[in-house]
PDB file of C-alpha atoms in Angstrom:
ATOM      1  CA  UNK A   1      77.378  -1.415  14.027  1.00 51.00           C
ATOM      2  CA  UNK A   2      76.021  -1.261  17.622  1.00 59.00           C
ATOM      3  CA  UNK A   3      72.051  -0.976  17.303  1.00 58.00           C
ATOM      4  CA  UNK A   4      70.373   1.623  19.864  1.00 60.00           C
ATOM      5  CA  UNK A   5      68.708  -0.505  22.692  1.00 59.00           C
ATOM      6  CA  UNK A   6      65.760   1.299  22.272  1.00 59.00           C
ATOM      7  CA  UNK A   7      65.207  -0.516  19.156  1.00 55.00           C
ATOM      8  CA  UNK A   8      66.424  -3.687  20.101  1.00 59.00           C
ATOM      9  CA  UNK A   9      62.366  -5.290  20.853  1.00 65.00           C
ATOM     10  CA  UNK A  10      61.679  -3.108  17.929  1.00 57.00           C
ATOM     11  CA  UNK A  11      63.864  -5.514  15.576  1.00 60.00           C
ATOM     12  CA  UNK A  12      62.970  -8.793  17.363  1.00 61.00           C
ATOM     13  CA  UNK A  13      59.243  -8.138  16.798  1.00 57.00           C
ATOM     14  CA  UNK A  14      59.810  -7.494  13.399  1.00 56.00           C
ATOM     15  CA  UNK A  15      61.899 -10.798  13.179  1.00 62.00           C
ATOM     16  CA  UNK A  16      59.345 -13.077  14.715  1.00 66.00           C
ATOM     17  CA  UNK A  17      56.012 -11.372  13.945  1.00 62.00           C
ATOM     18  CA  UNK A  18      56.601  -8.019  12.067  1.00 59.00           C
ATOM     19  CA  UNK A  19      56.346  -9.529   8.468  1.00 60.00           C
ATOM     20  CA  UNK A  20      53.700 -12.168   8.921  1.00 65.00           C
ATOM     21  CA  UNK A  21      51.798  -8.466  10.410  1.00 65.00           C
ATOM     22  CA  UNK A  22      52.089  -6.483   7.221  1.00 58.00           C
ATOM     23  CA  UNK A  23      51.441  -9.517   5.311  1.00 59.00           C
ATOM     24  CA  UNK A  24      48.150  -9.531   6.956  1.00 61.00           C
ATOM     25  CA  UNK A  25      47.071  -6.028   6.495  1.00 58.00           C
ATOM     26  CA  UNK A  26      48.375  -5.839   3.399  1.00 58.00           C
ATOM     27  CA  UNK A  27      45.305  -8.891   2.983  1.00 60.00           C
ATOM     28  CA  UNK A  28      43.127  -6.778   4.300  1.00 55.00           C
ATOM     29  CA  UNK A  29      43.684  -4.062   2.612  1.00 61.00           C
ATOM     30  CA  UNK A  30      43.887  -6.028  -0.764  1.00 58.00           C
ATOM     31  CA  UNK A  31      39.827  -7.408   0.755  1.00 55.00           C
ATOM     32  CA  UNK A  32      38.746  -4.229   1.271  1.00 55.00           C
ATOM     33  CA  UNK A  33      39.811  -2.561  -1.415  1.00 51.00           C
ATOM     34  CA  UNK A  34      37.813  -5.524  -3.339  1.00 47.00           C
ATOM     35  CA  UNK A  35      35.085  -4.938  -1.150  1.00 49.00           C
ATOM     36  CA  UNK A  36      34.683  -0.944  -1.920  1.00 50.00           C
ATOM     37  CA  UNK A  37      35.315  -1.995  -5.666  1.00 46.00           C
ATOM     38  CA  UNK A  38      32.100  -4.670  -5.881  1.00 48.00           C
ATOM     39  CA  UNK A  39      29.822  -2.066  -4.182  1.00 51.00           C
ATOM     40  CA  UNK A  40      31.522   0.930  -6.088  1.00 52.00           C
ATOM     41  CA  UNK A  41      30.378  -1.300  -9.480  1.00 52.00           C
ATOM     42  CA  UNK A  42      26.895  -2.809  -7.975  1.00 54.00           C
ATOM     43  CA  UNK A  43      26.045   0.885  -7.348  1.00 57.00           C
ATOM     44  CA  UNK A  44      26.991   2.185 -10.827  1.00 59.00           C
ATOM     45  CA  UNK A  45      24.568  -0.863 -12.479  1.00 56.00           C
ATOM     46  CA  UNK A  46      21.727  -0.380  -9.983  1.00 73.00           C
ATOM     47  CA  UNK A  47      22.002   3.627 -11.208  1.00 66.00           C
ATOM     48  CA  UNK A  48      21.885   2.048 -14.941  1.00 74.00           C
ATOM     49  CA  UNK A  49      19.239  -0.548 -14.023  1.00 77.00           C
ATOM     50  CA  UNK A  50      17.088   2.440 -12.633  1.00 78.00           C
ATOM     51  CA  UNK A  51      17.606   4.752 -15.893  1.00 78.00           C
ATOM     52  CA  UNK A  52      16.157   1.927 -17.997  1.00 79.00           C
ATOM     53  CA  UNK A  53      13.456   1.169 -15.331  1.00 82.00           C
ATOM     54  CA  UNK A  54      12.293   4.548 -14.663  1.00 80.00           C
ATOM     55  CA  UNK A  55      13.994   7.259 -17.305  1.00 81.00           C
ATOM     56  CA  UNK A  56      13.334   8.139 -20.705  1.00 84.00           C
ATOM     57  CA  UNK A  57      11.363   6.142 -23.219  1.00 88.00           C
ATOM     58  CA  UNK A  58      13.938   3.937 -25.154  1.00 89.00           C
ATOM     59  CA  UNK A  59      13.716   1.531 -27.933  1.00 91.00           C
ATOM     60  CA  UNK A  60      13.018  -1.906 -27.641  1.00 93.00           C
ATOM     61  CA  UNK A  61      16.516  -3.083 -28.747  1.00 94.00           C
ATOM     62  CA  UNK A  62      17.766  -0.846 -25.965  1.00 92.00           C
ATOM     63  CA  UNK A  63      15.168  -2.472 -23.264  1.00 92.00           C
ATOM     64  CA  UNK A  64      16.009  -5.913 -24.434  1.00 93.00           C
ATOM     65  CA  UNK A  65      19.960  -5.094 -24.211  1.00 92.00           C
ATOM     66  CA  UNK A  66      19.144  -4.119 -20.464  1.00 88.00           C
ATOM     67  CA  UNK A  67      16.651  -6.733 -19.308  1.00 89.00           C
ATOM     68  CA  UNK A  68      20.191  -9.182 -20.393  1.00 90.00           C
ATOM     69  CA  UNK A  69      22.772  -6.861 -19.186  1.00 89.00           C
ATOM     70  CA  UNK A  70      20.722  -5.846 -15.584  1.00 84.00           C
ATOM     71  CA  UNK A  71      18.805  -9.263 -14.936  1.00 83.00           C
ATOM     72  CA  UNK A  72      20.572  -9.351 -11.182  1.00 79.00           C
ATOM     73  CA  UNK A  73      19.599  -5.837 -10.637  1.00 84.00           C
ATOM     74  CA  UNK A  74      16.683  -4.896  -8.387  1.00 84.00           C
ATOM     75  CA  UNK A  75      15.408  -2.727 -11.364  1.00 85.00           C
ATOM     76  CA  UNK A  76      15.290  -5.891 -13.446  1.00 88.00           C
ATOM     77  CA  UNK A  77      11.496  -6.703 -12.875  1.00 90.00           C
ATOM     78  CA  UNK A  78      10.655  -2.954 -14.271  1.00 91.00           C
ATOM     79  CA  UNK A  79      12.768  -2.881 -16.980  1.00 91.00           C
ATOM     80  CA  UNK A  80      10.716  -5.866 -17.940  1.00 94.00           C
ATOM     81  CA  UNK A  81       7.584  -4.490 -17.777  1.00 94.00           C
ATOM     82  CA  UNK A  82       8.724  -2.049 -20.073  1.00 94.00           C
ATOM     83  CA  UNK A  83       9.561  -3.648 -21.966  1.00 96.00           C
ATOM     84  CA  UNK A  84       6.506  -5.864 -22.500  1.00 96.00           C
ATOM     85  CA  UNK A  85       4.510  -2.522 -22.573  1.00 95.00           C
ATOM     86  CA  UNK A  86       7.126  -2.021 -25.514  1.00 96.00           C
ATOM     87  CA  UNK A  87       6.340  -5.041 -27.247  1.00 96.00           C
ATOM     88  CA  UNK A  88       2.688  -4.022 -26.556  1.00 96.00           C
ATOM     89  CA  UNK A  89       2.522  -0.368 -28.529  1.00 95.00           C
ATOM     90  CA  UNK A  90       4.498  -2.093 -31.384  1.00 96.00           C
ATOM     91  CA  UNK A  91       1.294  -4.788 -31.418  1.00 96.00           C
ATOM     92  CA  UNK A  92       3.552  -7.884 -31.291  1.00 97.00           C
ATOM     93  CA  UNK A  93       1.592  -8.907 -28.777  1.00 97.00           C
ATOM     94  CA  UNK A  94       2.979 -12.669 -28.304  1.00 97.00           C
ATOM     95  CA  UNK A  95       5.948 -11.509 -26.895  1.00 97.00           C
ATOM     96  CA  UNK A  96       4.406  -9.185 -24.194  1.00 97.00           C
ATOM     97  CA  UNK A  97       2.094 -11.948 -22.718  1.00 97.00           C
ATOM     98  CA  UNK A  98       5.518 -14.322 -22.599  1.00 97.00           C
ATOM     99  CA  UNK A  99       6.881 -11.673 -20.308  1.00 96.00           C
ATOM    100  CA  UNK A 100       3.825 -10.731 -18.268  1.00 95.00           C
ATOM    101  CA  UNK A 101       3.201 -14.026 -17.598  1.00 95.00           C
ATOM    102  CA  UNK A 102       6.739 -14.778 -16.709  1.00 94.00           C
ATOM    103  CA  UNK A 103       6.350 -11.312 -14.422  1.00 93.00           C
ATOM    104  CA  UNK A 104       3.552 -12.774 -12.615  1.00 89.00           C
ATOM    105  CA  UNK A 105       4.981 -16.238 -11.607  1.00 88.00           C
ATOM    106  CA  UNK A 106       8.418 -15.020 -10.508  1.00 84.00           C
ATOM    107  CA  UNK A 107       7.417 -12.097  -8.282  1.00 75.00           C
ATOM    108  CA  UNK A 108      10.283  -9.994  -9.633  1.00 75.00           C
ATOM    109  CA  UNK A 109       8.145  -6.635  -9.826  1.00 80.00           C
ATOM    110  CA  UNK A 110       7.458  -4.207  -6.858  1.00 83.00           C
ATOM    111  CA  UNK A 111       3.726  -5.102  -5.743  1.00 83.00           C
ATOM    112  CA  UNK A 112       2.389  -1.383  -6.507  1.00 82.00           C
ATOM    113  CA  UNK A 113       2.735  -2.279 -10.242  1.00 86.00           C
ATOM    114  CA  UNK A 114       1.527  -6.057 -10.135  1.00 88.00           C
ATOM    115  CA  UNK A 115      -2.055  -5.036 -11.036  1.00 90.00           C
ATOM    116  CA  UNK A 116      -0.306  -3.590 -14.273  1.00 91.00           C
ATOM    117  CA  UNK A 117       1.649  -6.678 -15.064  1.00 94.00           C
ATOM    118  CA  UNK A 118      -1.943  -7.812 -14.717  1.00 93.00           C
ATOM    119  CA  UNK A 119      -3.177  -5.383 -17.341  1.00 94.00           C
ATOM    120  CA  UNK A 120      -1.185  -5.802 -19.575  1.00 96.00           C
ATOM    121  CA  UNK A 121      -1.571  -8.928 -19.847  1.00 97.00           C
ATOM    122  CA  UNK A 122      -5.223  -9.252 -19.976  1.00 96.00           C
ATOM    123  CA  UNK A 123      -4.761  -6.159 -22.625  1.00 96.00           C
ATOM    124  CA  UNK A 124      -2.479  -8.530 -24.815  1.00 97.00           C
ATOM    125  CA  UNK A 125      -4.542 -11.656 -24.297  1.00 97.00           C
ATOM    126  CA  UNK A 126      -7.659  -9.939 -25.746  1.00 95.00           C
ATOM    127  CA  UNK A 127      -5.620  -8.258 -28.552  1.00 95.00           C
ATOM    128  CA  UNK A 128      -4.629 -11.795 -29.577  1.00 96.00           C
ATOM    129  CA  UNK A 129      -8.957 -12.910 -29.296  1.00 93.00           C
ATOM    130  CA  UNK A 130      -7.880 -15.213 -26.441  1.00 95.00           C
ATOM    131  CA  UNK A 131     -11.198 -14.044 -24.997  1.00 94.00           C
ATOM    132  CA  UNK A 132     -11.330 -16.707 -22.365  1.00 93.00           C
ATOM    133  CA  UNK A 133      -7.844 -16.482 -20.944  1.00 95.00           C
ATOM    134  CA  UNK A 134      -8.328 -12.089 -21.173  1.00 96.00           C
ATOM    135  CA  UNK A 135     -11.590 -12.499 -18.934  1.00 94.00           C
ATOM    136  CA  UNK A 136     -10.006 -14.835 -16.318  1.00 94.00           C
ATOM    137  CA  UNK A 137      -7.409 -12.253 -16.243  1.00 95.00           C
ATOM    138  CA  UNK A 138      -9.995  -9.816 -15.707  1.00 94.00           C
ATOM    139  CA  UNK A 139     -11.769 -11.821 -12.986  1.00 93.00           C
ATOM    140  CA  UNK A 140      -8.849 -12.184 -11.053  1.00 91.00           C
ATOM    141  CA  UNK A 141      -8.021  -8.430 -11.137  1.00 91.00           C
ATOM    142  CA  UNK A 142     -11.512  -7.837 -10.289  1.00 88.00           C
ATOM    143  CA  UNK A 143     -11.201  -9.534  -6.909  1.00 86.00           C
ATOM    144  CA  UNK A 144      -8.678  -7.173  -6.076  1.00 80.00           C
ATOM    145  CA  UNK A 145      -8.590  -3.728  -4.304  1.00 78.00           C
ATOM    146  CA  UNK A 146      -7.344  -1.292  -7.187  1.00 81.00           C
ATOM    147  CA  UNK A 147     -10.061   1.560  -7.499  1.00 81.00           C
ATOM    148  CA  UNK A 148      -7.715   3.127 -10.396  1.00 84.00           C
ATOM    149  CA  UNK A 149      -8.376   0.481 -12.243  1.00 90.00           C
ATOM    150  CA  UNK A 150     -11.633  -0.595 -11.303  1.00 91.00           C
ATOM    151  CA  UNK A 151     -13.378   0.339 -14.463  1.00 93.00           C
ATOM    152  CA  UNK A 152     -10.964  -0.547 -17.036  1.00 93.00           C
ATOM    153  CA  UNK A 153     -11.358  -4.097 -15.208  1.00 93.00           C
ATOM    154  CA  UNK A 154     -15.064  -4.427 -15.162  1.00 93.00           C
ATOM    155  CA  UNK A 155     -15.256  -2.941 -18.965  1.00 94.00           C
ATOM    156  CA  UNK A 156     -12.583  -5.595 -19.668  1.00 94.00           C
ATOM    157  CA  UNK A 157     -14.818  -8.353 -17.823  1.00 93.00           C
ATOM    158  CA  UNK A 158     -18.004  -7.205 -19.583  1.00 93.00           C
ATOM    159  CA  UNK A 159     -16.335  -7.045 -22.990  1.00 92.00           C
ATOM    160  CA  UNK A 160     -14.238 -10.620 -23.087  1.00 92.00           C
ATOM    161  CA  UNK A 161     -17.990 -12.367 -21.256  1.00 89.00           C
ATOM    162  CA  UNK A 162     -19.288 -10.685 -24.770  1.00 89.00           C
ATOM    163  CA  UNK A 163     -16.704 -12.340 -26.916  1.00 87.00           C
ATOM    164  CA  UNK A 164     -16.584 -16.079 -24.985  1.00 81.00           C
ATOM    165  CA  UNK A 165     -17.989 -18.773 -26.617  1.00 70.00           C
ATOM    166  CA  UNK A 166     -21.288 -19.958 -25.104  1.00 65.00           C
ATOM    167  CA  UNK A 167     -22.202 -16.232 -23.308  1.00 63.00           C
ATOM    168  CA  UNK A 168     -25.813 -16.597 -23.270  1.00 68.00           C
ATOM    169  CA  UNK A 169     -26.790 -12.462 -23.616  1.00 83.00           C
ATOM    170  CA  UNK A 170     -23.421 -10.610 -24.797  1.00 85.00           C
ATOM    171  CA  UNK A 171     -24.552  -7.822 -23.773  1.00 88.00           C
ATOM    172  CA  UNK A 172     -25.654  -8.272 -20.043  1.00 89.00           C
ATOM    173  CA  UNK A 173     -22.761  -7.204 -18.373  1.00 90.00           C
ATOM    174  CA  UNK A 174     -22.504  -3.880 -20.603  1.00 91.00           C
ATOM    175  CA  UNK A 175     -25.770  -3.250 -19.644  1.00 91.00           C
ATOM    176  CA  UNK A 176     -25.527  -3.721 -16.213  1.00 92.00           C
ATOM    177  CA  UNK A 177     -22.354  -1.185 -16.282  1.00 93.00           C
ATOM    178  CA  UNK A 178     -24.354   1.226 -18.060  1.00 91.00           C
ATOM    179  CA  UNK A 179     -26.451   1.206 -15.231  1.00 92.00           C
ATOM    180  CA  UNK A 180     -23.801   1.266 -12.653  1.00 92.00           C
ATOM    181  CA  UNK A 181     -21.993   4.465 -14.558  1.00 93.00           C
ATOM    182  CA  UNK A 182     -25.029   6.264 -15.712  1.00 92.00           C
ATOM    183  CA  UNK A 183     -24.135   9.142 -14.298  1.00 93.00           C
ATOM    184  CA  UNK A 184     -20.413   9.514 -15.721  1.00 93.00           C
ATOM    185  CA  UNK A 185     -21.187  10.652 -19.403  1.00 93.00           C
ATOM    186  CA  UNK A 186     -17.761   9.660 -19.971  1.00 95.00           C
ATOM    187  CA  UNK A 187     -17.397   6.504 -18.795  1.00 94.00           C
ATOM    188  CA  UNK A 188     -21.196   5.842 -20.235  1.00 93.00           C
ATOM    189  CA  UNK A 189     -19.695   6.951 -23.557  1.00 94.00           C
ATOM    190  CA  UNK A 190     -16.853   4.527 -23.441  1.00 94.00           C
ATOM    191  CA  UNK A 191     -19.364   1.774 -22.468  1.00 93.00           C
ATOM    192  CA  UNK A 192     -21.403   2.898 -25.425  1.00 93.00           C
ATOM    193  CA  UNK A 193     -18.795   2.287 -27.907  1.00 93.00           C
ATOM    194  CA  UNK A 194     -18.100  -1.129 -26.946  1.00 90.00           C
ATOM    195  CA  UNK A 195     -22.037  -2.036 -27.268  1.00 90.00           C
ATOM    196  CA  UNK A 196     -21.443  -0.805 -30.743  1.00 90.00           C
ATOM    197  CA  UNK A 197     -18.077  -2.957 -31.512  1.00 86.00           C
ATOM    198  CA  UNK A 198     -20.133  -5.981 -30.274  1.00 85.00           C
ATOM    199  CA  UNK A 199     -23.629  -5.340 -32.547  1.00 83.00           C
ATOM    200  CA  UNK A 200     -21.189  -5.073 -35.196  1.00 83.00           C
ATOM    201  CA  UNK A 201     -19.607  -7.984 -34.987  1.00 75.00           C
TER     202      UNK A 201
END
């Protein structure tokens, strides 16, 4: 069979280079197909990650499930705090200061909800009586620049300085908040009812 000459550089690139060619992009095709696969699946879990950091209120089975199944996820560091906020409302309060503290060595959440990591665990750490641990807690929030928080901060302050051993007058920082607020009846009245938990005591 004569072949066309036409096609004659056709077959002698094929013989020399042609299969080592579509050997090559059949490699990269193989890559990139890989490729669009890995995002295709990183994408999916972030979307997961992000429904357990930021959707619905789930159990704490659920949030524990995800905190081990998304740890690699940028989400991760929410789904923590969640999770220690879970462990908070159920009062097993050991567990949520193990993972606020953990939170606030490993930088892991976004920086708009560190002073909640901070909270939270000044929250816990008075729950449990730790009353010196909850008010350096409180101290250290208080050198910060949150007004949201301001108040639950100095009230926490004030309260845990009434609860340390050795506080000379229990009450003096209440006081001097009572002062400071004395013309928010509502924040006075929340001031109020900690003087009374105190006296009682």
């Amino acid at each position: 069979m004569n072949t066309p000459e036409e096609l004659i550089p056709v077959i002698d690139w094929w013989q020399k280079d042609g299969k080592k060619t579509v050997a090559l992009l059949a490699c990269v095709g193989v890559v990139a197909l890989c490729v669009n696969l890995w995002f295709a699946r990183s994408n999916r879990l972030e979307g997961e990650a992000s429904n357990y950091a930021y959707g619905p209120d789930v159990s704490i089975e659920e949030l524990q499930d995800a905190v081990a199944k998304y740890s690699s996820q940028k989400a991760s560091g929410v789904i923590k705090l969640r999770l220690a906020e879970k462990y908070a409302q159920e009062k097993q309060y050991e567990n949520a200061v193990e993972i606020y503290k953990a939170l606030a060595a490993d930088n892991s959440i976004p920086e708009v909800l560190a002073s909640r990591v901070a909270l939270g665990l000044a929250n816990c750490q008075e729950s449990l009586a730790q009353w010196g641990d909850a008010l350096k807690t409180y101290e250290a929030l208080a050198a910060g620049d949150n007004a949201a928080i301001a108040f639950d901060v100095k009230l926490g302050v004030a309260r845990c300085y009434a609860f340390t051993e050795g506080a000379k007058d229990k009450l003096e920082k209440l006081e001097a908040l009572k002062k400071e607020y004395a013309n928010d009846k509502f924040l006075l009245n929340r001031i109020e009812k900690t003087i009374d938990v105190i006296k009682s005591k």
